[in-house]
Amino acid sequence: MRHRARAGRIAVVAAAVAASALAGCSQGGNESVVVVSPSLTAAPSTDASASATDDATSEDGTGRGTGTTGSAPFDPDGVPDVVATVATGLATPWGLDFLPDGRAVVTERDSGRVLVVTAPPSGSDREGTVTEVGTLPQTAARGEAGLLGVAVSPTFSRDRTLYFYVCTATDNRVVRARLTGSGLGATTPVLTGIPNGFIHDGGRLRFGPDGYLYVSTGEAGESSLARDRGSYAGKILRITTDGEPAPDNPFGTTVWSWGHRNIEGLAFDGQGQLWASEFGQDTADELNRIVPGEDYGWPVVEGRGGAGRYAQPALTWSPDDASPAGLAFVDGHLWMAALKGERLWRITVAGGRASDPTAYLMDGRDGGYGRLRTVELAPDGRLWVTTSNRDGRGEPTEGDDRILLIEP
């Protein structure tokens, strides 16, 4: 078994060499194809004249999201340290977001459990505390489906509301529930009827700096749905907290962008630009800069192709090195969790461009942690990263799954 319980510095410079394609669902690997796209098919939707590192505004107006608060500023030349293990013994943790008091809300995909997790005291060798606050009984776990993303309301201090992406027996849906001292209350549907499947269920939720909720969906294993603008599948949706199309959506519907295969990572940079990490099939996983109304080409193209008609990815990887899931932005860099690639990617973002991908926490280089699912920025400026070794495709070791605390 691979050793995954080390702490300290792991620095691995990402290879930028061609590799053979890999068949399959792309979540299931290790050489790298990294392509820096020289241009995109549409101009940035925000002012690209300033670097993302110049904006200290949080991504959702709550003081969470840029890494400018907390213990220390981000060192762009530094190497991430795993400084603690927040929790062990979890069962496929999937969604993660932070409450205003710094505790995290975590979902477990297969059990349908909702957990509140507190970080260990600084400098302590102990783990944090994990408290179950409820379950979503409508969760129908199968394959990649189950209880997926969670987003804390930007006005949580007033409304105590959490939003969840849950796969049921009949559909995928966004629901909300209140979290009080007595636990999680009953859920209320927000958006229903998202096509579900054994694979490609999307599931990431992210409140934008505009206060609207962004929802990533997969095409549920039916690629034609990504091309149907009347379907919720294979899209990024932008909705109000009541599930209505947000104002100024490009088609007057909930659809913000389309032609996606399966997105599990959404993040806004310091300029308010949305980025998404997307699973490819055989050839190319993608990091995309999201422009409202744009068609990202699946299944007509995978990776780059069809310029002038389809939006081109900012970066691509071999699925062996990525199979990208969670995505977070910290002071000029995107951090992208890789499942099959079993590593954490750091990507420089400036002026609407992405470049210089560098890999960390790789297996076989002073120890690794296996499949990485979710990465989120904590209010103190550090990263929480979840493993996903008990998801049916990993090789779990003692203590899996776990949440790692990383000093970026």
Short mmCIF file of C-alpha atoms in Angstrom, two decimals:
data_model
loop_
_atom_site.label_atom_id
_atom_site.label_comp_id
_atom_site.label_asym_id
_atom_site.label_seq_id
_atom_site.Cartn_x
_atom_site.Cartn_y
_atom_site.Cartn_z
CA MET A 1 0.00 0.00 0.00
CA ARG A 2 1.11 3.55 -0.65
CA HIS A 3 2.04 5.72 2.28
CA ARG A 4 -0.24 8.74 2.55
CA ALA A 5 0.35 10.04 6.05
CA ARG A 6 3.29 12.36 5.67
CA ALA A 7 3.49 16.08 6.44
CA GLY A 8 6.03 18.46 5.01
CA ARG A 9 7.10 19.84 1.72
CA ILE A 10 6.52 18.02 -1.52
CA ALA A 11 7.61 19.90 -4.60
CA VAL A 12 7.08 18.31 -7.98
CA VAL A 13 7.51 20.29 -11.15
CA ALA A 14 4.81 19.35 -13.61
CA ALA A 15 5.97 17.68 -16.78
CA ALA A 16 4.89 19.27 -20.02
CA VAL A 17 5.44 16.36 -22.33
CA ALA A 18 3.07 14.48 -24.56
CA ALA A 19 1.40 11.36 -23.22
CA SER A 20 -0.84 8.72 -24.62
CA ALA A 21 -4.61 9.01 -24.34
CA LEU A 22 -6.56 7.08 -21.76
CA ALA A 23 -9.99 5.58 -22.30
CA GLY A 24 -12.78 5.62 -19.77
CA CYS A 25 -14.70 7.93 -17.53
CA SER A 26 -11.57 9.93 -16.56
CA GLN A 27 -12.17 9.73 -12.85
CA GLY A 28 -10.46 6.64 -12.43
CA GLY A 29 -3.13 7.30 -13.27
CA ASN A 30 0.94 9.55 -14.67
CA GLU A 31 2.77 11.73 -17.56
CA SER A 32 1.41 15.15 -18.48
CA VAL A 33 0.09 17.00 -21.51
CA VAL A 34 -0.28 20.63 -20.55
CA VAL A 35 -1.37 23.06 -23.23
CA VAL A 36 -1.50 26.78 -22.60
CA SER A 37 -4.17 28.15 -24.87
CA PRO A 38 -2.81 31.24 -26.65
CA SER A 39 -6.25 32.71 -27.12
CA LEU A 40 -9.88 32.26 -26.22
CA THR A 41 -12.94 32.67 -28.38
CA ALA A 42 -14.40 35.57 -26.44
CA ALA A 43 -13.02 38.53 -24.55
CA PRO A 44 -12.83 38.27 -20.77
CA SER A 45 -16.07 39.29 -19.11
CA THR A 46 -14.14 41.35 -16.56
CA ASP A 47 -11.37 43.89 -16.89
CA ALA A 48 -8.29 41.91 -17.90
CA SER A 49 -5.90 44.83 -17.61
CA ALA A 50 -5.19 44.12 -13.93
CA SER A 51 -3.66 41.01 -12.45
CA ALA A 52 -5.89 38.81 -10.34
CA THR A 53 -3.49 39.37 -7.45
CA ASP A 54 -4.41 43.06 -7.29
CA ASP A 55 -8.00 42.52 -6.08
CA ALA A 56 -8.54 41.83 -2.38
CA THR A 57 -12.34 41.61 -2.60
CA SER A 58 -13.78 38.28 -1.49
CA GLU A 59 -15.59 36.21 -4.06
CA ASP A 60 -18.94 36.23 -2.25
CA GLY A 61 -18.89 39.37 -0.16
CA THR A 62 -18.51 37.55 3.16
CA GLY A 63 -14.76 37.91 3.58
CA ARG A 64 -14.25 34.35 2.30
CA GLY A 65 -12.60 33.43 -0.90
CA THR A 66 -9.39 35.23 -1.84
CA GLY A 67 -6.86 34.12 0.72
CA THR A 68 -6.14 37.71 1.73
CA THR A 69 -7.49 37.16 5.24
CA GLY A 70 -5.95 34.97 7.89
CA SER A 71 -2.47 34.03 9.01
CA ALA A 72 -0.04 34.87 6.24
CA PRO A 73 -0.02 36.18 2.65
CA PHE A 74 0.34 33.68 -0.14
CA ASP A 75 3.93 33.16 -1.28
CA PRO A 76 3.82 32.64 -5.06
CA ASP A 77 7.27 30.99 -4.95
CA GLY A 78 6.46 28.75 -2.00
CA VAL A 79 5.62 25.09 -1.82
CA PRO A 80 2.43 23.89 -0.12
CA ASP A 81 2.89 22.20 3.25
CA VAL A 82 0.49 19.64 4.69
CA VAL A 83 0.49 21.02 8.23
CA ALA A 84 -2.23 18.88 9.80
CA THR A 85 -4.89 16.26 9.21
CA VAL A 86 -8.25 17.78 10.02
CA ALA A 87 -10.23 14.54 9.99
CA THR A 88 -9.91 10.86 9.13
CA GLY A 89 -12.30 7.96 8.70
CA LEU A 90 -14.70 9.78 6.38
CA ALA A 91 -16.68 8.03 3.64
CA THR A 92 -16.16 9.76 0.28
CA PRO A 93 -16.40 13.40 1.37
CA TRP A 94 -17.58 15.44 -1.61
CA GLY A 95 -18.89 18.94 -0.88
CA LEU A 96 -17.19 21.42 1.46
CA ASP A 97 -17.87 25.04 2.31
CA PHE A 98 -17.17 27.24 5.30
CA LEU A 99 -19.46 28.83 7.85
CA PRO A 100 -18.70 32.39 8.91
CA ASP A 101 -17.17 31.12 12.17
CA GLY A 102 -14.54 29.06 10.28
CA ARG A 103 -16.12 25.62 10.73
CA ALA A 104 -16.70 23.62 7.56
CA VAL A 105 -19.84 21.93 6.29
CA VAL A 106 -18.91 18.65 4.59
CA THR A 107 -21.12 16.20 2.68
CA GLU A 108 -20.54 12.46 2.26
CA ARG A 109 -21.57 11.23 -1.16
CA ASP A 110 -22.82 7.74 -0.39
CA SER A 111 -24.11 8.05 3.18
CA GLY A 112 -26.02 11.29 2.60
CA ARG A 113 -24.56 12.61 5.86
CA VAL A 114 -23.96 16.31 6.50
CA LEU A 115 -21.04 17.01 8.84
CA VAL A 116 -19.76 20.11 10.59
CA VAL A 117 -15.99 19.94 10.98
CA THR A 118 -13.81 22.08 13.22
CA ALA A 119 -10.08 22.44 12.51
CA PRO A 120 -7.59 21.25 15.14
CA PRO A 121 -5.94 23.90 17.32
CA SER A 122 -2.92 25.51 15.70
CA GLY A 123 0.24 23.54 16.42
CA SER A 124 -1.68 20.56 17.78
CA ASP A 125 -1.05 16.97 16.74
CA ARG A 126 -4.70 16.17 17.29
CA GLU A 127 -7.39 16.05 14.63
CA GLY A 128 -10.32 18.39 14.54
CA THR A 129 -13.84 17.50 15.60
CA VAL A 130 -16.49 16.01 13.33
CA THR A 131 -20.18 16.34 14.18
CA GLU A 132 -23.03 14.86 12.19
CA VAL A 133 -25.81 17.44 11.95
CA GLY A 134 -28.21 15.50 9.73
CA THR A 135 -28.72 13.45 6.61
CA LEU A 136 -30.52 14.01 3.33
CA PRO A 137 -32.73 10.91 3.17
CA GLN A 138 -33.63 11.49 -0.48
CA THR A 139 -30.03 10.72 -1.46
CA ALA A 140 -29.86 7.82 -3.93
CA ALA A 141 -26.19 6.87 -4.08
CA ARG A 142 -24.98 4.88 -7.07
CA GLY A 143 -21.79 5.18 -9.11
CA GLU A 144 -20.81 8.86 -9.08
CA ALA A 145 -24.20 9.97 -7.79
CA GLY A 146 -25.19 10.79 -4.23
CA LEU A 147 -25.04 13.80 -1.95
CA LEU A 148 -22.58 16.09 -3.76
CA GLY A 149 -21.98 19.83 -3.44
CA VAL A 150 -22.81 22.23 -0.63
CA ALA A 151 -22.81 26.02 -0.54
CA VAL A 152 -23.25 28.23 2.51
CA SER A 153 -25.61 31.15 1.98
CA PRO A 154 -23.74 34.47 1.63
CA THR A 155 -26.17 35.79 4.26
CA PHE A 156 -25.89 32.76 6.55
CA SER A 157 -25.62 34.89 9.70
CA ARG A 158 -29.19 36.03 9.01
CA ASP A 159 -30.86 33.09 7.28
CA ARG A 160 -28.85 30.05 8.54
CA THR A 161 -29.32 28.43 5.11
CA LEU A 162 -27.27 25.77 3.34
CA TYR A 163 -27.72 24.68 -0.28
CA PHE A 164 -27.08 21.10 -1.42
CA TYR A 165 -26.82 19.27 -4.74
CA VAL A 166 -28.39 15.86 -4.23
CA CYS A 167 -28.98 12.95 -6.58
CA THR A 168 -32.34 11.30 -5.91
CA ALA A 169 -33.94 8.21 -7.41
CA THR A 170 -35.67 10.33 -10.06
CA ASP A 171 -33.50 13.38 -10.69
CA ASN A 172 -30.63 15.56 -9.53
CA ARG A 173 -31.70 18.67 -7.68
CA VAL A 174 -30.66 21.68 -5.64
CA VAL A 175 -32.30 21.88 -2.22
CA ARG A 176 -31.87 24.11 0.80
CA ALA A 177 -32.13 23.58 4.55
CA ARG A 178 -31.54 25.62 7.69
CA LEU A 179 -28.76 24.75 10.11
CA THR A 180 -29.58 25.58 13.71
CA GLY A 181 -28.31 24.55 17.11
CA SER A 182 -30.50 21.48 16.95
CA GLY A 183 -29.08 20.34 13.61
CA LEU A 184 -30.13 20.36 9.98
CA GLY A 185 -33.77 21.08 9.24
CA ALA A 186 -35.98 19.68 6.50
CA THR A 187 -35.02 20.36 2.90
CA THR A 188 -36.95 22.53 0.47
CA PRO A 189 -36.53 22.02 -3.30
CA VAL A 190 -34.91 24.93 -5.13
CA LEU A 191 -34.29 23.49 -8.62
CA THR A 192 -35.50 20.04 -9.66
CA GLY A 193 -35.45 17.96 -12.84
CA ILE A 194 -31.72 17.91 -13.54
CA PRO A 195 -31.06 14.63 -15.44
CA ASN A 196 -29.28 12.04 -13.32
CA GLY A 197 -27.16 9.03 -14.13
CA PHE A 198 -24.72 6.45 -12.83
CA ILE A 199 -21.91 8.74 -14.08
CA HIS A 200 -21.44 12.43 -14.90
CA ASP A 201 -23.71 14.07 -12.37
CA GLY A 202 -21.74 17.32 -11.95
CA GLY A 203 -22.67 18.60 -8.54
CA ARG A 204 -20.53 21.60 -7.58
CA LEU A 205 -22.27 24.64 -6.10
CA ARG A 206 -20.67 28.07 -5.78
CA PHE A 207 -22.11 31.47 -4.88
CA GLY A 208 -20.67 34.14 -7.12
CA PRO A 209 -19.61 37.65 -6.20
CA ASP A 210 -22.96 38.73 -7.69
CA GLY A 211 -24.85 36.77 -5.00
CA TYR A 212 -26.29 34.22 -7.44
CA LEU A 213 -25.81 30.47 -7.19
CA TYR A 214 -23.78 28.72 -9.89
CA VAL A 215 -24.53 25.02 -10.41
CA SER A 216 -22.41 22.60 -12.41
CA THR A 217 -24.14 19.64 -14.03
CA GLY A 218 -22.93 16.65 -16.03
CA GLU A 219 -24.54 15.16 -19.09
CA ALA A 220 -25.48 12.04 -17.08
CA GLY A 221 -23.76 9.74 -19.58
CA GLU A 222 -25.94 10.98 -22.46
CA SER A 223 -23.64 13.28 -24.43
CA SER A 224 -26.42 14.66 -26.61
CA LEU A 225 -27.90 16.42 -23.57
CA ALA A 226 -24.89 18.75 -23.45
CA ARG A 227 -25.93 20.08 -26.87
CA ASP A 228 -29.56 20.66 -25.87
CA ARG A 229 -29.91 24.18 -24.43
CA GLY A 230 -33.35 23.19 -23.19
CA SER A 231 -31.84 20.59 -20.86
CA TYR A 232 -30.20 21.26 -17.51
CA ALA A 233 -27.59 18.57 -18.22
CA GLY A 234 -24.03 19.35 -19.33
CA LYS A 235 -24.30 22.97 -18.27
CA ILE A 236 -23.35 25.62 -15.79
CA LEU A 237 -26.58 27.06 -14.42
CA ARG A 238 -26.93 30.47 -12.76
CA ILE A 239 -29.95 30.81 -10.50
CA THR A 240 -31.45 32.86 -7.73
CA THR A 241 -31.80 31.35 -4.26
CA ASP A 242 -35.37 30.47 -5.23
CA GLY A 243 -34.24 28.54 -8.32
CA GLU A 244 -35.28 31.11 -10.90
CA PRO A 245 -33.06 32.17 -13.82
CA ALA A 246 -30.74 34.92 -12.59
CA PRO A 247 -31.14 38.30 -14.27
CA ASP A 248 -29.11 38.85 -17.44
CA ASN A 249 -28.58 35.16 -18.13
CA PRO A 250 -27.64 34.92 -21.82
CA PHE A 251 -30.68 32.95 -23.01
CA GLY A 252 -33.23 34.12 -20.47
CA THR A 253 -33.14 30.65 -18.90
CA THR A 254 -31.06 29.14 -16.10
CA VAL A 255 -28.26 28.27 -18.56
CA TRP A 256 -25.01 30.22 -18.15
CA SER A 257 -22.78 28.07 -20.40
CA TRP A 258 -23.29 24.80 -22.26
CA GLY A 259 -21.57 21.97 -24.15
CA HIS A 260 -19.94 20.54 -21.01
CA ARG A 261 -19.21 16.87 -20.29
CA ASN A 262 -18.90 16.85 -16.50
CA ILE A 263 -17.83 19.76 -14.30
CA GLU A 264 -16.93 19.18 -10.65
CA GLY A 265 -14.93 22.37 -10.00
CA LEU A 266 -16.02 26.01 -9.99
CA ALA A 267 -14.01 28.99 -8.72
CA PHE A 268 -14.05 32.76 -9.13
CA ASP A 269 -10.75 34.59 -9.35
CA GLY A 270 -9.98 37.99 -7.83
CA GLN A 271 -11.46 39.77 -10.84
CA GLY A 272 -14.76 37.91 -10.58
CA GLN A 273 -13.98 35.65 -13.54
CA LEU A 274 -15.47 32.15 -13.31
CA TRP A 275 -13.25 29.11 -14.00
CA ALA A 276 -14.35 25.48 -14.29
CA SER A 277 -12.50 22.16 -14.25
CA GLU A 278 -13.98 19.55 -16.56
CA PHE A 279 -13.48 15.84 -17.14
CA GLY A 280 -12.53 14.79 -20.64
CA GLN A 281 -13.03 11.29 -21.98
CA ASP A 282 -9.98 9.78 -23.71
CA THR A 283 -7.74 12.69 -24.63
CA ALA A 284 -8.02 15.94 -22.69
CA ASP A 285 -9.26 17.14 -19.35
CA GLU A 286 -9.88 20.88 -19.33
CA LEU A 287 -9.64 24.07 -17.35
CA ASN A 288 -12.08 26.53 -18.88
CA ARG A 289 -12.55 30.24 -18.45
CA ILE A 290 -16.31 30.56 -18.46
CA VAL A 291 -17.93 33.19 -20.65
CA PRO A 292 -21.72 33.48 -20.42
CA GLY A 293 -23.54 31.97 -23.37
CA GLU A 294 -20.50 30.18 -24.78
CA ASP A 295 -20.62 26.64 -26.16
CA TYR A 296 -17.73 24.49 -24.84
CA GLY A 297 -18.11 21.89 -27.55
CA TRP A 298 -18.83 18.52 -25.94
CA PRO A 299 -19.23 15.99 -27.50
CA VAL A 300 -18.23 17.49 -30.85
CA VAL A 301 -14.76 18.36 -29.55
CA GLU A 302 -12.71 17.18 -26.59
CA GLY A 303 -9.97 19.56 -25.57
CA ARG A 304 -9.04 22.05 -28.26
CA GLY A 305 -10.80 22.17 -31.60
CA GLY A 306 -13.45 24.00 -33.57
CA ALA A 307 -12.02 27.45 -32.82
CA GLY A 308 -14.42 30.20 -33.81
CA ARG A 309 -17.41 28.05 -33.00
CA TYR A 310 -16.53 26.55 -29.62
CA ALA A 311 -14.84 28.12 -26.63
CA GLN A 312 -11.28 26.83 -26.33
CA PRO A 313 -9.92 25.50 -23.02
CA ALA A 314 -7.38 27.61 -21.18
CA LEU A 315 -5.38 24.49 -20.26
CA THR A 316 -5.65 20.79 -21.00
CA TRP A 317 -4.16 17.69 -19.37
CA SER A 318 -3.94 14.00 -20.07
CA PRO A 319 -6.62 12.28 -17.96
CA ASP A 320 -3.79 10.23 -16.37
CA ASP A 321 -2.51 13.43 -14.76
CA ALA A 322 -5.75 15.11 -13.85
CA SER A 323 -9.35 13.92 -13.93
CA PRO A 324 -9.97 17.25 -12.24
CA ALA A 325 -12.53 17.71 -9.52
CA GLY A 326 -12.48 20.57 -6.99
CA LEU A 327 -11.16 24.05 -7.73
CA ALA A 328 -10.26 26.99 -5.48
CA PHE A 329 -8.65 30.40 -6.01
CA VAL A 330 -6.03 31.91 -3.70
CA ASP A 331 -4.16 35.13 -4.46
CA GLY A 332 -3.37 34.75 -8.13
CA HIS A 333 -3.50 30.94 -8.31
CA LEU A 334 -6.09 28.28 -8.94
CA TRP A 335 -5.67 25.06 -6.98
CA MET A 336 -7.16 22.02 -8.72
CA ALA A 337 -7.68 18.60 -7.11
CA ALA A 338 -6.99 15.57 -9.32
CA LEU A 339 -8.66 12.19 -8.90
CA LYS A 340 -6.97 9.76 -11.27
CA GLY A 341 -3.91 12.02 -11.33
CA GLU A 342 -3.64 11.80 -7.52
CA ARG A 343 -2.09 15.25 -7.18
CA LEU A 344 -2.86 18.88 -6.46
CA TRP A 345 -2.28 21.32 -9.30
CA ARG A 346 -1.36 25.00 -8.80
CA ILE A 347 -2.10 27.22 -11.80
CA THR A 348 -1.17 30.87 -12.24
CA VAL A 349 -4.07 33.11 -13.24
CA ALA A 350 -3.66 36.70 -14.40
CA GLY A 351 -5.54 38.90 -16.82
CA GLY A 352 -8.02 36.17 -17.75
CA ARG A 353 -5.22 33.74 -18.65
CA ALA A 354 -4.07 30.52 -17.02
CA SER A 355 -0.47 29.30 -17.15
CA ASP A 356 2.40 27.52 -15.38
CA PRO A 357 0.61 24.46 -13.95
CA THR A 358 2.69 22.82 -11.22
CA ALA A 359 1.87 19.54 -9.47
CA TYR A 360 2.16 18.73 -5.75
CA LEU A 361 1.26 15.86 -3.41
CA MET A 362 2.06 13.30 -6.06
CA ASP A 363 2.16 9.65 -5.13
CA GLY A 364 5.63 8.14 -5.23
CA ARG A 365 7.33 11.45 -4.41
CA ASP A 366 7.93 11.31 -0.63
CA GLY A 367 4.48 9.79 -0.22
CA GLY A 368 1.11 10.81 -1.56
CA TYR A 369 -2.50 10.86 -0.52
CA GLY A 370 -4.20 9.14 -3.44
CA ARG A 371 -7.26 10.56 -5.16
CA LEU A 372 -8.05 14.18 -4.31
CA ARG A 373 -11.64 15.34 -4.71
CA THR A 374 -12.24 18.77 -3.23
CA VAL A 375 -10.11 21.81 -2.43
CA GLU A 376 -11.49 24.86 -0.65
CA LEU A 377 -10.04 28.02 0.84
CA ALA A 378 -10.63 28.44 4.58
CA PRO A 379 -11.20 31.87 6.15
CA ASP A 380 -7.68 31.74 7.65
CA GLY A 381 -6.08 31.57 4.19
CA ARG A 382 -5.22 27.86 4.26
CA LEU A 383 -6.57 25.10 2.03
CA TRP A 384 -8.69 22.12 3.03
CA VAL A 385 -8.27 19.19 0.63
CA THR A 386 -10.33 16.00 0.77
CA THR A 387 -9.23 12.58 -0.41
CA SER A 388 -11.56 10.27 -2.33
CA ASN A 389 -10.05 6.82 -1.93
CA ARG A 390 -13.26 5.15 -0.73
CA ASP A 391 -15.27 6.15 -3.79
CA GLY A 392 -14.99 2.75 -5.48
CA ARG A 393 -12.02 3.70 -7.67
CA GLY A 394 -9.30 4.30 -5.11
CA GLU A 395 -7.05 2.17 -2.92
CA PRO A 396 -7.98 3.20 0.62
CA THR A 397 -5.45 2.94 3.40
CA GLU A 398 -5.92 3.24 7.15
CA GLY A 399 -7.51 6.58 7.94
CA ASP A 400 -9.11 7.20 4.55
CA ASP A 401 -10.89 9.25 3.65
CA ARG A 402 -9.33 12.30 5.23
CA ILE A 403 -9.28 16.08 5.11
CA LEU A 404 -5.82 17.64 4.82
CA LEU A 405 -4.90 21.12 6.04
CA ILE A 406 -2.45 22.79 3.65
CA GLU A 407 -0.44 26.00 3.98
CA PRO A 408 -0.23 27.19 0.35
#
